[in-house]
XYZ file of C-alpha atoms in Angstrom:
655
model
C -49.810 -39.085 7.560
C -46.571 -39.289 5.600
C -43.686 -41.451 6.746
C -41.372 -38.447 7.172
C -43.967 -36.672 9.299
C -44.532 -39.740 11.465
C -40.824 -39.697 12.378
C -40.851 -35.977 13.209
C -40.516 -35.208 16.940
C -43.134 -32.469 16.490
C -45.752 -34.960 15.281
C -47.511 -34.239 18.574
C -48.694 -30.965 16.996
C -50.625 -32.936 14.365
C -52.139 -35.143 17.071
C -53.259 -32.103 19.070
C -54.722 -30.577 15.887
C -56.754 -33.752 15.286
C -57.935 -33.696 18.900
C -59.017 -30.062 18.609
C -60.837 -30.705 15.320
C -62.800 -33.520 16.940
C -63.646 -31.410 20.006
C -64.685 -28.433 17.860
C -67.003 -30.678 15.826
C -68.538 -32.018 19.041
C -68.909 -28.465 20.369
C -70.806 -27.452 17.224
C -73.038 -30.495 17.546
C -73.748 -29.739 21.206
C -74.697 -26.118 20.477
C -77.033 -27.230 17.666
C -78.595 -29.795 19.987
C -79.031 -27.152 22.676
C -80.906 -24.885 20.268
C -83.113 -27.762 19.048
C -84.008 -28.682 22.616
C -84.801 -25.086 23.492
C -87.099 -24.661 20.460
C -88.852 -27.963 21.239
C -89.360 -26.960 24.866
C -90.842 -23.622 23.812
C -93.181 -25.271 21.291
C -94.450 -27.849 23.802
C -94.850 -25.254 26.550
C -96.839 -22.922 24.283
C -99.132 -25.787 23.315
C -99.772 -26.658 26.976
C -100.449 -23.039 27.954
C -102.899 -22.614 25.032
C -104.653 -25.890 25.878
C -104.994 -25.148 29.586
C -106.244 -21.583 29.023
C -109.021 -22.786 26.697
C -110.382 -25.566 28.900
C -112.538 -23.418 31.186
C -113.630 -19.834 30.872
C -114.417 -19.810 34.607
C -110.823 -20.465 35.582
C -109.732 -17.450 37.617
C -106.086 -18.518 37.707
C -103.966 -17.298 34.825
C -100.632 -19.100 35.046
C -97.469 -17.157 34.361
C -95.718 -18.253 31.168
C -92.761 -19.689 33.053
C -92.847 -20.152 36.852
C -89.687 -20.326 39.004
C -89.047 -23.887 37.816
C -89.122 -23.167 34.105
C -89.005 -25.864 31.441
C -85.705 -24.337 30.370
C -84.211 -25.467 33.681
C -83.715 -28.849 32.038
C -81.072 -27.220 29.819
C -78.925 -26.179 32.784
C -77.060 -29.481 32.964
C -76.439 -29.485 29.204
C -75.025 -25.971 29.363
C -72.780 -26.950 32.290
C -71.418 -29.856 30.236
C -70.962 -27.541 27.267
C -69.007 -25.086 29.442
C -66.800 -27.911 30.758
C -66.019 -29.073 27.218
C -65.311 -25.523 26.061
C -62.966 -24.898 29.007
C -60.811 -27.877 28.017
C -60.722 -26.738 24.372
C -59.797 -23.224 25.481
C -57.039 -24.402 27.807
C -55.421 -26.723 25.240
C -55.781 -24.244 22.371
C -54.226 -21.370 24.305
C -51.293 -23.456 25.577
C -50.744 -24.748 22.033
C -50.751 -21.211 20.589
C -48.422 -19.934 23.299
C -45.951 -22.722 22.490
C -45.827 -21.620 18.856
C -45.306 -17.954 19.740
C -42.719 -18.645 22.406
C -40.680 -21.504 20.926
C -41.391 -22.554 17.329
C -41.321 -19.218 15.513
C -38.358 -17.860 17.529
C -36.494 -21.080 16.645
C -37.150 -20.463 12.946
C -36.050 -16.833 13.273
C -32.881 -17.982 15.026
C -32.257 -20.340 12.113
C -32.632 -17.415 9.687
C -30.037 -15.428 11.647
C -27.724 -18.446 11.746
C -27.985 -18.932 7.988
C -27.387 -15.226 7.429
C -24.177 -15.400 9.416
C -23.012 -18.424 7.429
C -24.144 -17.208 4.049
C -21.383 -16.733 1.518
C -21.421 -14.519 -1.536
C -22.952 -17.315 -3.582
C -26.339 -16.503 -5.053
C -27.879 -19.869 -4.088
C -27.233 -19.490 -0.376
C -28.354 -15.858 -0.314
C -31.564 -16.624 -2.168
C -32.426 -19.570 0.104
C -31.910 -17.448 3.209
C -34.033 -14.665 1.731
C -36.773 -17.169 0.871
C -36.798 -18.581 4.395
C -36.883 -15.075 5.859
C -39.945 -14.234 3.755
C -41.711 -17.438 4.786
C -41.277 -16.880 8.539
C -44.467 -14.963 9.305
C -44.391 -14.889 13.092
C -46.258 -11.588 13.348
C -49.121 -12.942 11.234
C -49.531 -15.985 13.477
C -49.281 -13.898 16.629
C -52.111 -11.708 15.323
C -54.182 -14.829 14.631
C -53.533 -16.116 18.138
C -54.509 -12.747 19.634
C -57.764 -12.828 17.664
C -58.402 -16.410 18.807
C -58.020 -15.373 22.441
C -60.636 -12.665 21.889
C -62.985 -15.195 20.254
C -62.487 -17.610 23.168
C -63.259 -14.864 25.689
C -66.444 -13.899 23.820
C -67.682 -17.499 23.689
C -66.848 -17.933 27.364
C -68.882 -14.830 28.277
C -71.820 -15.981 26.152
C -71.875 -19.421 27.755
C -71.854 -18.085 31.290
C -74.486 -15.441 30.458
C -76.706 -18.183 29.034
C -76.177 -20.322 32.148
C -77.267 -17.438 34.388
C -80.363 -16.773 32.229
C -81.455 -20.417 32.284
C -80.917 -20.770 36.038
C -82.717 -17.503 36.870
C -86.556 -17.514 36.969
C -88.638 -14.925 35.155
C -86.656 -14.661 31.928
C -88.650 -14.666 28.690
C -88.266 -17.713 26.424
C -87.511 -15.458 23.493
C -84.542 -13.982 25.386
C -83.069 -17.402 26.133
C -83.544 -18.696 22.590
C -82.094 -15.485 21.172
C -78.986 -15.981 23.320
C -78.635 -19.593 22.140
C -79.007 -18.526 18.493
C -76.380 -15.846 19.037
C -74.106 -18.469 20.641
C -74.608 -20.745 17.640
C -73.697 -17.980 15.185
C -70.525 -17.088 17.067
C -69.522 -20.719 17.597
C -69.864 -21.496 13.879
C -67.670 -18.502 12.997
C -65.158 -19.425 15.714
C -64.915 -23.074 14.665
C -64.450 -22.040 11.034
C -61.626 -19.665 12.015
C -59.909 -22.310 14.167
C -60.107 -24.998 11.477
C -58.564 -22.660 8.891
C -55.797 -21.682 11.318
C -54.945 -25.319 12.120
C -54.730 -26.133 8.418
C -52.438 -23.131 7.842
C -50.093 -24.320 10.595
C -49.835 -27.730 8.959
C -49.319 -26.378 5.440
C -46.982 -23.446 6.241
C -45.367 -23.740 9.664
C -44.623 -27.449 10.081
C -42.935 -27.911 6.675
C -40.590 -25.023 7.501
C -39.676 -26.620 10.806
C -39.050 -30.023 9.256
C -36.969 -28.576 6.424
C -34.692 -26.247 8.366
C -34.396 -27.670 11.898
C -32.438 -30.790 12.774
C -33.929 -33.710 14.686
C -31.966 -32.667 17.786
C -33.266 -29.092 17.524
C -36.844 -30.327 17.145
C -36.436 -32.581 20.194
C -35.222 -29.587 22.190
C -38.301 -27.678 20.998
C -40.589 -30.474 22.176
C -38.825 -30.546 25.546
C -39.209 -26.780 25.966
C -42.880 -26.894 24.987
C -43.678 -29.817 27.292
C -41.703 -28.259 30.135
C -44.281 -25.469 30.499
C -47.321 -27.764 30.571
C -48.880 -28.256 33.953
C -50.163 -31.560 35.276
C -53.745 -30.406 34.641
C -52.930 -29.388 31.077
C -51.325 -32.775 30.386
C -54.436 -34.544 31.675
C -56.638 -32.361 29.449
C -54.556 -33.179 26.375
C -54.715 -36.905 27.075
C -58.475 -36.663 27.647
C -58.832 -35.119 24.198
C -56.640 -37.878 22.775
C -58.833 -40.588 24.271
C -62.001 -38.940 22.973
C -60.823 -38.140 19.454
C -57.869 -40.293 18.340
C -57.871 -43.950 17.287
C -55.840 -46.323 19.416
C -52.842 -46.438 17.074
C -52.491 -42.638 17.010
C -52.906 -42.419 20.786
C -50.081 -44.891 21.265
C -47.951 -42.995 18.756
C -48.637 -39.701 20.533
C -47.789 -41.146 23.939
C -44.664 -42.813 22.543
C -43.333 -39.505 21.225
C -44.104 -37.866 24.581
C -42.133 -40.502 26.446
C -39.238 -40.224 24.023
C -39.093 -36.441 24.436
C -39.134 -36.794 28.223
C -36.563 -39.519 28.703
C -34.678 -39.093 31.945
C -37.677 -37.588 33.738
C -40.332 -39.217 35.922
C -43.115 -38.700 33.375
C -43.834 -42.421 33.040
C -44.094 -42.724 36.812
C -46.567 -39.853 36.733
C -48.611 -41.753 34.141
C -48.542 -44.818 36.392
C -49.605 -42.648 39.324
C -52.733 -41.350 37.641
C -53.477 -44.856 36.397
C -51.262 -47.632 35.100
C -53.893 -48.610 32.518
C -55.026 -45.055 31.758
C -55.821 -45.312 28.062
C -57.465 -48.733 28.376
C -59.650 -47.537 31.262
C -60.738 -44.343 29.523
C -61.389 -46.168 26.261
C -63.609 -48.692 28.025
C -65.600 -45.807 29.519
C -66.096 -44.253 26.093
C -67.129 -47.578 24.532
C -69.601 -48.169 27.363
C -71.048 -44.672 26.968
C -71.424 -45.046 23.190
C -73.231 -48.390 23.646
C -75.613 -46.759 26.145
C -76.289 -43.906 23.708
C -77.061 -46.348 20.890
C -79.380 -48.361 23.135
C -81.203 -45.176 24.201
C -81.642 -44.072 20.566
C -83.115 -47.490 19.654
C -85.483 -47.288 22.638
C -86.711 -43.825 21.636
C -87.116 -44.892 18.020
C -89.185 -47.940 19.010
C -91.418 -45.713 21.163
C -91.996 -43.291 18.320
C -89.876 -40.585 19.898
C -88.088 -38.163 17.599
C -84.913 -38.542 19.618
C -84.865 -34.994 20.967
C -84.436 -34.797 24.695
C -87.325 -32.593 25.785
C -88.104 -32.132 29.450
C -91.301 -30.090 29.746
C -92.753 -29.040 33.082
C -96.393 -30.112 33.118
C -97.139 -29.021 36.656
C -99.121 -25.926 35.524
C -101.775 -27.729 33.424
C -105.075 -26.419 34.697
C -106.761 -29.846 34.775
C -107.673 -29.778 38.463
C -110.891 -27.964 39.340
C -109.560 -27.115 42.775
C -106.667 -25.297 41.224
C -108.998 -23.476 38.837
C -111.110 -22.176 41.698
C -108.075 -21.188 43.722
C -106.741 -17.750 42.705
C -103.410 -18.573 44.350
C -102.660 -22.202 43.602
C -99.737 -23.825 45.365
C -96.468 -23.575 43.503
C -95.320 -26.653 41.644
C -92.943 -28.943 43.522
C -89.252 -28.232 43.081
C -87.438 -30.729 40.873
C -84.708 -32.842 42.441
C -81.249 -31.268 42.284
C -79.396 -32.216 39.113
C -76.503 -34.641 39.480
C -73.031 -33.146 39.221
C -71.716 -32.955 35.659
C -69.836 -36.019 34.598
C -66.160 -35.369 34.058
C -63.250 -37.527 33.077
C -61.674 -38.932 36.213
C -58.213 -40.316 36.654
C -58.049 -43.103 39.266
C -54.935 -42.889 41.375
C -55.012 -46.294 43.012
C -57.052 -49.496 43.290
C -60.329 -48.696 45.023
C -60.452 -50.027 48.558
C -63.423 -52.320 49.199
C -63.225 -52.308 53.010
C -65.243 -49.776 54.996
C -63.702 -47.998 57.941
C -65.386 -47.641 61.334
C -64.319 -46.748 64.831
C -64.099 -49.325 67.572
C -66.903 -48.569 70.032
C -64.806 -49.484 73.074
C -61.365 -48.086 72.318
C -62.238 -45.396 69.795
C -59.481 -46.700 67.539
C -60.232 -46.914 63.812
C -60.567 -50.479 62.565
C -61.554 -52.246 59.369
C -65.179 -53.335 59.188
C -64.239 -56.301 56.995
C -64.066 -59.469 59.089
C -61.646 -61.072 56.639
C -58.943 -58.466 57.326
C -57.275 -58.133 60.714
C -58.035 -54.892 62.510
C -55.046 -52.536 62.636
C -53.776 -51.620 66.053
C -52.141 -48.314 66.878
C -50.423 -46.961 69.936
C -51.988 -44.132 71.905
C -49.216 -41.827 70.683
C -50.129 -42.554 67.053
C -53.808 -41.792 67.674
C -53.081 -38.518 69.465
C -53.270 -35.372 67.315
C -50.041 -33.509 66.642
C -49.603 -29.780 66.123
C -47.867 -27.432 63.720
C -46.028 -24.707 65.596
C -45.600 -23.994 69.282
C -48.999 -22.346 69.810
C -50.858 -25.669 69.274
C -53.675 -23.917 67.414
C -53.041 -25.718 64.134
C -52.937 -29.466 63.573
C -49.952 -30.899 61.736
C -46.266 -31.393 62.521
C -43.059 -29.384 62.536
C -42.916 -29.691 58.746
C -46.484 -29.133 57.526
C -49.901 -27.937 58.643
C -52.577 -30.600 58.029
C -55.431 -32.410 59.779
C -54.621 -35.997 58.871
C -51.965 -38.631 59.433
C -50.581 -40.984 56.781
C -50.463 -44.716 57.350
C -47.082 -46.196 56.432
C -47.638 -48.514 53.427
C -45.143 -51.081 54.826
C -45.127 -50.896 58.620
C -48.740 -49.744 59.017
C -47.767 -47.078 61.566
C -49.334 -43.603 61.558
C -47.139 -40.581 60.797
C -48.144 -36.984 60.284
C -45.933 -36.627 57.211
C -43.284 -38.375 55.145
C -40.462 -36.496 56.850
C -41.716 -37.491 60.293
C -41.784 -41.109 59.125
C -38.213 -40.881 57.845
C -37.033 -39.280 61.095
C -38.658 -42.086 63.065
C -37.108 -44.620 60.695
C -33.579 -43.270 61.173
C -34.018 -43.155 64.960
C -35.067 -46.804 64.870
C -32.045 -47.635 62.714
C -29.712 -45.927 65.177
C -31.286 -47.740 68.112
C -31.083 -51.104 66.383
C -27.470 -50.570 65.362
C -26.507 -50.016 69.006
C -28.380 -53.029 70.361
C -27.918 -55.500 67.484
C -24.461 -54.831 66.128
C -24.030 -58.483 65.157
C -26.988 -58.690 62.762
C -26.307 -55.759 60.478
C -27.088 -57.460 57.161
C -30.638 -58.538 58.054
C -31.385 -55.202 59.684
C -30.236 -53.312 56.603
C -32.609 -55.285 54.384
C -35.541 -54.599 56.728
C -34.650 -50.926 56.973
C -34.572 -50.543 53.195
C -38.008 -52.159 52.942
C -39.399 -49.782 55.561
C -38.581 -46.592 53.650
C -41.666 -44.392 53.229
C -43.102 -44.516 49.703
C -45.412 -41.522 49.327
C -47.068 -42.965 46.214
C -47.984 -46.239 47.948
C -50.019 -44.621 50.739
C -53.614 -45.906 50.647
C -54.925 -44.876 54.078
C -55.030 -41.729 56.181
C -56.425 -40.997 59.635
C -58.464 -37.882 60.313
C -57.034 -36.241 63.440
C -60.259 -34.438 64.501
C -62.370 -37.636 64.566
C -59.663 -40.360 64.579
C -61.228 -42.175 61.600
C -59.114 -44.351 59.362
C -60.159 -44.040 55.731
C -58.932 -44.400 52.145
C -56.546 -41.698 50.959
C -57.174 -39.589 47.915
C -59.886 -37.338 49.360
C -59.407 -33.702 50.438
C -62.020 -34.023 53.217
C -62.757 -36.579 55.909
C -65.438 -39.018 54.729
C -66.849 -39.160 58.276
C -66.754 -35.687 59.850
C -66.243 -33.755 56.573
C -63.268 -31.888 58.068
C -60.992 -30.405 55.411
C -57.562 -31.994 55.681
C -55.773 -29.085 54.007
C -56.168 -26.254 51.528
C -53.838 -28.037 49.093
C -54.114 -31.744 48.397
C -52.242 -33.814 45.809
C -53.864 -37.163 45.087
C -50.753 -38.464 43.308
C -48.065 -38.119 45.972
C -50.525 -37.948 48.914
C -49.345 -34.516 49.974
C -51.424 -32.250 52.229
C -50.571 -28.667 53.199
C -52.821 -26.162 54.923
C -50.494 -23.158 54.718
C -52.179 -20.010 53.415
C -48.958 -18.277 52.393
C -47.551 -21.034 50.172
C -48.128 -21.775 46.488
C -47.726 -25.458 45.551
C -48.053 -27.349 42.263
C -47.454 -30.916 41.100
C -44.887 -31.317 38.324
C -45.731 -34.282 36.056
C -42.064 -34.628 35.059
C -40.567 -34.525 38.568
C -43.708 -36.364 39.758
C -43.522 -34.532 43.087
C -45.079 -31.369 44.472
C -42.970 -28.229 44.244
C -43.220 -24.793 45.836
C -44.467 -22.313 43.230
C -47.528 -21.239 41.251
C -47.043 -23.806 38.507
C -45.417 -24.760 35.222
C -45.843 -22.051 32.621
C -46.545 -19.484 35.363
C -43.370 -19.034 37.372
C -41.549 -22.306 36.625
C -40.728 -24.541 33.669
C -39.289 -28.041 33.622
C -35.929 -28.605 31.920
C -35.967 -32.114 30.461
C -32.181 -32.396 30.322
C -31.637 -31.253 33.907
C -34.842 -33.012 35.029
C -35.503 -30.054 37.307
C -38.010 -27.225 37.591
C -36.359 -23.941 36.625
C -37.559 -20.450 37.504
C -38.992 -18.541 34.542
C -36.909 -15.565 35.651
C -33.711 -17.498 34.964
C -32.731 -16.407 31.473
C -29.170 -17.789 31.196
C -29.942 -21.351 32.198
C -27.085 -23.861 31.931
C -28.136 -27.469 31.541
C -26.415 -30.245 33.477
C -27.708 -33.767 32.968
C -29.813 -34.843 35.987
C -28.598 -31.895 38.039
C -30.787 -32.866 41.014
C -30.186 -36.592 40.687
C -27.266 -36.717 43.112
C -26.649 -35.516 46.641
C -25.579 -32.139 47.950
C -21.813 -31.929 47.533
C -21.466 -30.362 51.008
C -23.797 -32.244 53.361
C -24.330 -35.320 51.119
C -28.092 -35.128 51.681
C -30.558 -35.647 48.809
C -31.402 -32.753 46.505
C -34.360 -34.007 44.459
C -36.637 -34.690 47.423
C -35.233 -31.968 49.642
C -37.657 -29.624 51.382
C -34.847 -27.167 52.123
C -34.234 -24.198 49.793
C -31.739 -24.946 47.029
C -29.107 -22.670 45.546
C -28.182 -22.948 41.873
C -24.632 -21.891 41.188
C -23.453 -19.943 38.174
C -21.944 -23.111 36.705
C -25.279 -24.957 36.907
C -24.598 -27.222 39.897
C -26.939 -27.147 42.882
C -26.514 -27.340 46.644
C -28.590 -26.499 49.686
C -28.807 -22.770 50.333
C -27.628 -23.138 53.921
C -24.691 -25.258 52.726
C -23.806 -22.608 50.157
C -23.947 -19.864 52.784
C -21.384 -21.665 54.914
C -19.237 -22.958 52.052
C -18.766 -19.593 50.306
C -17.133 -18.245 53.471
C -14.081 -20.382 52.653
C -13.898 -20.341 48.823
C -15.639 -19.026 45.736
C -15.058 -22.212 43.697
C -17.697 -24.866 43.021
C -16.744 -28.062 44.880
C -17.583 -30.141 41.781
C -16.245 -28.311 38.718
C -14.064 -25.637 40.392
C -15.701 -22.827 38.409
C -16.613 -19.581 40.142
C -19.898 -20.030 41.973
C -20.944 -16.399 41.372
C -19.883 -13.356 39.363
C -16.488 -12.564 40.875
C -15.660 -9.437 38.833
C -15.671 -7.186 41.920
C -13.400 -9.582 43.794
C -11.045 -9.870 40.818
C -10.888 -6.060 40.653
C -9.651 -6.076 44.247
C -6.921 -8.536 43.230
C -5.944 -6.192 40.372
C -5.477 -3.323 42.793
C -3.565 -5.543 45.209
C -1.161 -6.622 42.439
C -0.629 -2.994 41.399
C 0.250 -2.041 44.955
C 2.642 -4.975 45.382
C 5.124 -4.927 42.469
C 7.492 -7.839 42.009
C 11.265 -7.434 42.498
C 13.212 -6.587 39.325
C 14.536 -10.116 38.834
C 10.938 -11.480 38.606
C 9.459 -8.689 36.538
C 8.458 -9.809 33.050
C 8.183 -13.505 33.851
C 5.298 -15.378 32.241
C 3.729 -18.736 32.905
C 1.141 -21.027 31.360
C -2.134 -21.299 33.281
C -5.302 -23.336 32.995
C -8.454 -21.327 33.752
C -11.242 -23.201 35.551
C -13.843 -20.649 34.423
C -13.306 -20.640 30.654
C -11.449 -23.982 30.569
C -8.793 -22.464 28.293
C -4.985 -22.566 28.584
C -3.089 -19.300 28.089
C 0.230 -17.531 28.756
C -0.054 -14.862 31.470
C 2.169 -12.480 33.408
C 3.423 -14.135 36.559
C 2.735 -12.730 40.042
C 3.025 -14.235 43.497
C -0.481 -13.092 44.540
C -2.437 -14.521 41.599
C -2.200 -15.056 37.858
C -4.897 -13.684 35.561
C -6.290 -15.745 32.683
C -5.295 -14.308 29.348
C -8.687 -15.160 27.863
C -11.441 -14.222 30.316
C -9.500 -12.113 32.879
C -10.441 -14.518 35.669
C -8.105 -15.233 38.572
C -9.601 -18.726 38.980
C -6.458 -20.235 37.418
C -3.901 -22.967 38.049
C -0.285 -22.835 36.911
C 0.560 -25.729 34.632
C 4.020 -24.521 33.388
C 6.462 -21.802 34.377
């Protein structure tokens, strides 16, 4: 990697390319191993069937080639792992391709248009612009990406068809092996196409970007690309980085990510999924590789060829009782396979204490004798309800079947907002009774604020069991706490009519379908913006302050927000009341909405109310709050129109 490339904000593209190359190589290896295992299983099974059929001519039982528990069932787990790997490759590849189509190539085309507008009559400038225009081949790359999506869909269909064949009894071995061979052929062609495309991006696209875009423009590109990546997509990318990049490149990749997302809560999100994420995942990979090496040495010492063959030997006709029985008992079912191993992201230190219920009081207590048992009031242990009909557990804010234990006070609250309401009531009560000890009370009150990320325990309302947080279901009664559960900010919501997603840059859950679907995150504003908003105006940390009307928080607000035309934000209910008195933003004084209809009414009012002759023809100098320009305009007692933008949102600065 060249020095100039290492300093490029878009170096993350190279890192993702390296990750994809490593995953594609592993995918090819896995498919080859799957075919080798299948051929070995078929060869061993044919040998056993031939041997058992020739042992006794009096054997009246002719075993079927492959009973319900076929030898190929041992491949089911491998195919599931192959599908899981392919899904991650597909997700990262498609998001990477979409970023190029949506941001990188349009940015280069915009640069061509900008250079065209600046080009003089000089031959050098004209020729350089023409050369750049010829090199921007967006349509060619879009066609490649469309073809890659088709290839991904075909491989996906083949993998799932193969999984169904292997899991279904009665399928001929030749059919299964033929499907695996077909999968191998298509995967080799697909990997070859992807590798060529990645190399073309690095040789053609990236040099153009580095040559013609400034560092600031490239940083904006990175911010726009990252702003449409969901929390799940970010975790997939970092999983690929751990599996395929050396430590130095991983650190470099993460460093560029953090730099591109300064001013957001991305680092807090990283800490939420695990403060030592890369070290933990690397230790897992090292441990796994050591186990694989040990297993290979064991097989080699035993004379094994190293191929994992799991042949079902239950149909060997070695038992005379079975030979005389025309309907022998079916072979025993194998134990269910363990769930496929997947990369996990710990969210907190694992709790070692077990949770039980007190036999006398029914209150949940810690089983560990070294820790004092928590005590709760009867009101805390009672279930609460969402809505007036009392048919849904929860609170006035959310529907859920669990309560959160306050990380500081240890009290049980149905949600964060309930805890804050209780906190403020306690503050008000203490201020009335202890007016002389305000300083100490303020310190205690600040320490008792509810930190959603620090919650480690929840209580199941149906069975009143205290247990570690981070699980969507009760570990005792298996009751589902909610349809949506976020393990990072400990948020539960059982509403059927609400879409929720976790933004890794806000590091909170937001209402919506997700980043890249109906929202994107603006790194400069540090806010999630609707994809439908085309004319977005950035304001640094636009949600970082309080509502300018009610002075309540905006970033953590659960109330609907209203974005004004100028880019500032306030609560929707505050806006509804405020716009009854003025159309000007309380912060910047610009018009909050398009006021052209209102200004047209002012025009007609001025026409119908002419000035007296002695004032006709007077002009004055005005400052417009909308366009921020100063101009000379015709004076009128009703209003004075800006000479630049025709707005009446003006202030007289000179007669």
